[in-house]
PDB file of C-alpha atoms in Angstrom:
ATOM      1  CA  UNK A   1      63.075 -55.756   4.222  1.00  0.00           C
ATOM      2  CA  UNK A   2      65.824 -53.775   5.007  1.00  0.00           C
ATOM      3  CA  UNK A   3      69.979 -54.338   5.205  1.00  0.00           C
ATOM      4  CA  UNK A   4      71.746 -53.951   8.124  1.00  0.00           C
ATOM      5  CA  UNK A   5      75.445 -52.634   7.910  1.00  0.00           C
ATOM      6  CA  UNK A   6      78.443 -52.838  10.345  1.00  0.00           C
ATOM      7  CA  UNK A   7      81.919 -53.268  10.769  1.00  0.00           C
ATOM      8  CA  UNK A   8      84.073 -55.413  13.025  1.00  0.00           C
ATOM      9  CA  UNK A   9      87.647 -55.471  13.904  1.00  0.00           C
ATOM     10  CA  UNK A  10      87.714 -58.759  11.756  1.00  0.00           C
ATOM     11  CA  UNK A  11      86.523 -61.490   9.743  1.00  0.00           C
ATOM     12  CA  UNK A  12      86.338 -63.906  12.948  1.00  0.00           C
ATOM     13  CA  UNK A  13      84.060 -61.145  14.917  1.00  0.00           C
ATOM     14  CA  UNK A  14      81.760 -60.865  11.609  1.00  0.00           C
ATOM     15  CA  UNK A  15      81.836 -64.739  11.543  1.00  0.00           C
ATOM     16  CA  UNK A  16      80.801 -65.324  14.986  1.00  0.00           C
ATOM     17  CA  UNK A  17      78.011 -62.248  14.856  1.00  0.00           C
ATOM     18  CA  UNK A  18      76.603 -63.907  11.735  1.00  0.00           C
ATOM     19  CA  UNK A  19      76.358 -67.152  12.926  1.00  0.00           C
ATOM     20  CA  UNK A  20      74.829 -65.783  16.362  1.00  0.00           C
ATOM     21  CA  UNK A  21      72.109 -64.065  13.871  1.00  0.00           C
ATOM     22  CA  UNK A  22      71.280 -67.042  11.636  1.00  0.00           C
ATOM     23  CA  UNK A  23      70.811 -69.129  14.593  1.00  0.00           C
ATOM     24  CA  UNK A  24      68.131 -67.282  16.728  1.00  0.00           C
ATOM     25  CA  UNK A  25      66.436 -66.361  12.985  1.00  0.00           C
ATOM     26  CA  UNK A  26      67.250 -62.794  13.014  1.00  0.00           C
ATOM     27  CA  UNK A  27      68.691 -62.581   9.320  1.00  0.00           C
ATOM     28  CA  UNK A  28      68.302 -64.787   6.360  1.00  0.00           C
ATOM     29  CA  UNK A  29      71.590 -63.960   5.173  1.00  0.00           C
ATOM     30  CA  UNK A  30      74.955 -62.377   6.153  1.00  0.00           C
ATOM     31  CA  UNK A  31      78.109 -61.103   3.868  1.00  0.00           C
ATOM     32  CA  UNK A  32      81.041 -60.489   5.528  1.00  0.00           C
ATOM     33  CA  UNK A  33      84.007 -59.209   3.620  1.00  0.00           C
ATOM     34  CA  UNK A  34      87.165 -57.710   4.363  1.00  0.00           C
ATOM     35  CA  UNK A  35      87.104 -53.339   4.357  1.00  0.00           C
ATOM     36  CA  UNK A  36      90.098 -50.474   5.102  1.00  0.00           C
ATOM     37  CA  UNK A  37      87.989 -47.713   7.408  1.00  0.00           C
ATOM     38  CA  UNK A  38      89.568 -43.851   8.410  1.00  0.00           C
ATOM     39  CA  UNK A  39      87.520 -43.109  11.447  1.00  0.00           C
ATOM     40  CA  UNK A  40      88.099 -40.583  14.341  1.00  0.00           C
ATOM     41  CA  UNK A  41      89.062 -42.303  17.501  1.00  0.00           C
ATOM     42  CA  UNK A  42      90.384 -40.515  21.144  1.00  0.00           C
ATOM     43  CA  UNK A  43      90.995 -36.966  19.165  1.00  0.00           C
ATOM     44  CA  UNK A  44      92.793 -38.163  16.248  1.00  0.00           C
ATOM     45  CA  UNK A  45      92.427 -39.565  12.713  1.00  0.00           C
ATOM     46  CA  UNK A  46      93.347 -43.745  12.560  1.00  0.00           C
ATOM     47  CA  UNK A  47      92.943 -46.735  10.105  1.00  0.00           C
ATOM     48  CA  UNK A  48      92.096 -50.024  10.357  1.00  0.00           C
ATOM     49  CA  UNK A  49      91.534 -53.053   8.726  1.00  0.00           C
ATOM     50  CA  UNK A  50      88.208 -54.169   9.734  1.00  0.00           C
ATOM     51  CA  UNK A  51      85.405 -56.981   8.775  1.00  0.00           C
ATOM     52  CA  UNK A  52      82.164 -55.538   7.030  1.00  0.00           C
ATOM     53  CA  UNK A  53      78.677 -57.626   7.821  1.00  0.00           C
ATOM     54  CA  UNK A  54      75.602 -57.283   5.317  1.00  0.00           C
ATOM     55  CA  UNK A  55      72.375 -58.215   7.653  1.00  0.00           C
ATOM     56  CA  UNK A  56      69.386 -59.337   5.134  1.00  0.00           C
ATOM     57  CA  UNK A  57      66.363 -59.193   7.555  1.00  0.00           C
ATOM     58  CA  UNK A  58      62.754 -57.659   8.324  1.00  0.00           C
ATOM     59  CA  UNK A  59      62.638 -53.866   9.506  1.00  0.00           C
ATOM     60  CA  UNK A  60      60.641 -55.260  12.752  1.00  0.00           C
ATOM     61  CA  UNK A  61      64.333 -56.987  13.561  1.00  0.00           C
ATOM     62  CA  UNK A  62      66.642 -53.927  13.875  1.00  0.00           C
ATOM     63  CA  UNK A  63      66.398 -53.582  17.449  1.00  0.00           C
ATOM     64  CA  UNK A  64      66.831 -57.368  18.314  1.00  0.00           C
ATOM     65  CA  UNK A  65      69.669 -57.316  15.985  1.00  0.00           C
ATOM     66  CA  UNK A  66      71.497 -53.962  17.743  1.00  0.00           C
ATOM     67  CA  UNK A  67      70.561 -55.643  21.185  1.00  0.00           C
ATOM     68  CA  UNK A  68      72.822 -59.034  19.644  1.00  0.00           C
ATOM     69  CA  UNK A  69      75.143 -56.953  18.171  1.00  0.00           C
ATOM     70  CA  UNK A  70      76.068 -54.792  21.167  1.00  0.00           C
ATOM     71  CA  UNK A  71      76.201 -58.135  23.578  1.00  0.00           C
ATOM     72  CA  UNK A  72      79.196 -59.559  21.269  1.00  0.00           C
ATOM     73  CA  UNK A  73      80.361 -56.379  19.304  1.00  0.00           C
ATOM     74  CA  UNK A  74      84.176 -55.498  20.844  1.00  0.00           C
ATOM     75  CA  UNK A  75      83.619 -51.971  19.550  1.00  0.00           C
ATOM     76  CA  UNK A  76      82.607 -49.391  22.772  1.00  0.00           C
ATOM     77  CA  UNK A  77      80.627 -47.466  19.851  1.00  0.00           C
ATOM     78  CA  UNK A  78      79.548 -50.017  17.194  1.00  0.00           C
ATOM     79  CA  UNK A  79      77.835 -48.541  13.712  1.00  0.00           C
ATOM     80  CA  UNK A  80      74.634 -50.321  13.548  1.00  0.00           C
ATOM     81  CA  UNK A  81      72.906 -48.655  10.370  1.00  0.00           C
ATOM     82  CA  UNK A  82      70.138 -50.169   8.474  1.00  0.00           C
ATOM     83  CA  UNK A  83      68.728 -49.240   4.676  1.00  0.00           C
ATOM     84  CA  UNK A  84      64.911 -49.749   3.582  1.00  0.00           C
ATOM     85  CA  UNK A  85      64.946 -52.320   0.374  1.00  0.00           C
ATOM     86  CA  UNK A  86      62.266 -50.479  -1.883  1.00  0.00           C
ATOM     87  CA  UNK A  87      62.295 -53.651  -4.247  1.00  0.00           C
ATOM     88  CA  UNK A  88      63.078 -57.107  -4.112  1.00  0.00           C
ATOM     89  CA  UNK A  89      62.678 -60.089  -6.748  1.00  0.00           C
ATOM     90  CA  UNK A  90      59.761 -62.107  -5.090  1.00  0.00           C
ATOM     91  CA  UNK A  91      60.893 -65.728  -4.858  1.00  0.00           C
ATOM     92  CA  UNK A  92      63.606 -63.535  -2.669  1.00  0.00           C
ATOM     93  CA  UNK A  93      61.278 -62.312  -0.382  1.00  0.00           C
ATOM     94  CA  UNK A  94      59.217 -65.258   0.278  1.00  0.00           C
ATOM     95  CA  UNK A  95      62.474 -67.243   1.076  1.00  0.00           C
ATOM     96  CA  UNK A  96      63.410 -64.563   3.456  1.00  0.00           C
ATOM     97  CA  UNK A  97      59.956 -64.441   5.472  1.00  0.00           C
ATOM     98  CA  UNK A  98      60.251 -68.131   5.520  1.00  0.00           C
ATOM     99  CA  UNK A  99      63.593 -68.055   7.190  1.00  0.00           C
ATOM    100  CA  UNK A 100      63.265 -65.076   9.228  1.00  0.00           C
ATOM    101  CA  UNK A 101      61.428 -64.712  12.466  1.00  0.00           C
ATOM    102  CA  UNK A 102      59.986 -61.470  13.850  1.00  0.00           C
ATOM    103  CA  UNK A 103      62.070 -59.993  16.783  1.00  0.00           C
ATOM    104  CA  UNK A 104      59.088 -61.345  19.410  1.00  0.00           C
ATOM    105  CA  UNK A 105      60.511 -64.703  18.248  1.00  0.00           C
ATOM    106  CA  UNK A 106      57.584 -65.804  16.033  1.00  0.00           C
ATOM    107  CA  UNK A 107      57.267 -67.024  12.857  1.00  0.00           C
ATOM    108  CA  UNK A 108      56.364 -64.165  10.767  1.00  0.00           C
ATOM    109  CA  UNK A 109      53.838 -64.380   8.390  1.00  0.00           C
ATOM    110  CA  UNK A 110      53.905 -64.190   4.300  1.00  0.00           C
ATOM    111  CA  UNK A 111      51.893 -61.372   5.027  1.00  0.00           C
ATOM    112  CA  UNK A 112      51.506 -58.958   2.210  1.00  0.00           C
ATOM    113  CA  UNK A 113      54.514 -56.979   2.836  1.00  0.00           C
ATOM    114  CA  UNK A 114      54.599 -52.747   2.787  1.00  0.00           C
ATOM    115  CA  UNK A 115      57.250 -52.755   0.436  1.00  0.00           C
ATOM    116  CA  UNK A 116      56.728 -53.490  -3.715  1.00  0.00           C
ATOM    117  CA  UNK A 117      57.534 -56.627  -4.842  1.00  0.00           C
ATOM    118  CA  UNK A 118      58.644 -55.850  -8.518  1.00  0.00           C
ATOM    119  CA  UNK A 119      61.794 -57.797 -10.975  1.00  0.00           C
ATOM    120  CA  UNK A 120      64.668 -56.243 -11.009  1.00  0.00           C
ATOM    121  CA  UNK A 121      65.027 -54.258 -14.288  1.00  0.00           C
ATOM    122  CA  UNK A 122      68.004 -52.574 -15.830  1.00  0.00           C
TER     123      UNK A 122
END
């Protein structure tokens, strides 16, 4: 599993992204919530209020999620950065291969998955 962040120049981008994602079974979940970004743009230093998305999905997804992302994005150079979940509670997991299909557009399988299923412990 992995997460997939980016920003958009607002909640209705994020919205419509999302939505675009859950349909064709590319996520099993988006957040979206509102963000303040500093950023260099054309040589100097600007701020914007922006939408954040938080892409739940399977590693083998990244690049049909970029390839969605970059069709509706408005950005000319969209962050599209994913992070490796090490652990995840199983019920979790299974609900996510369930939902989720693999980038070939597939079912995937409830395959024994590389990464450890453990609880989450504090």
């Amino acid at each position: 599993m992995i997460l997939i962040y980016l920003s958009c120049k607002d909640i209705e981008e994020a919205k419509k992204i999302g939505k675009t994602l859950l349909e064709k079974h590319l996520a099993t979940c988006i957040n979206f919530f509102p963000i303040q970004s500093m950023f260099w743009w054309e040589e100097k230093i600007e701020e914007a209020d922006e939408a954040a998305l938080l892409i739940k999905t399977l590693k083998q997804n990244y690049k049909a999620i970029k390839v969605e992302v970059e069709k509706i994005h408005s950005y000319k150079v969209p962050f599209i950065g994913a992070f490796k979940v090490n652990q995840i509670n199983e019920p979790y997991y299974h609900y996510l291969k369930k939902n989720v299909k693999k980038y070939y557009g597939k079912k995937s399988s409830l395959a024994k998955p590389n990464l450890k299923v453990k609880p989450y412990v504090r």
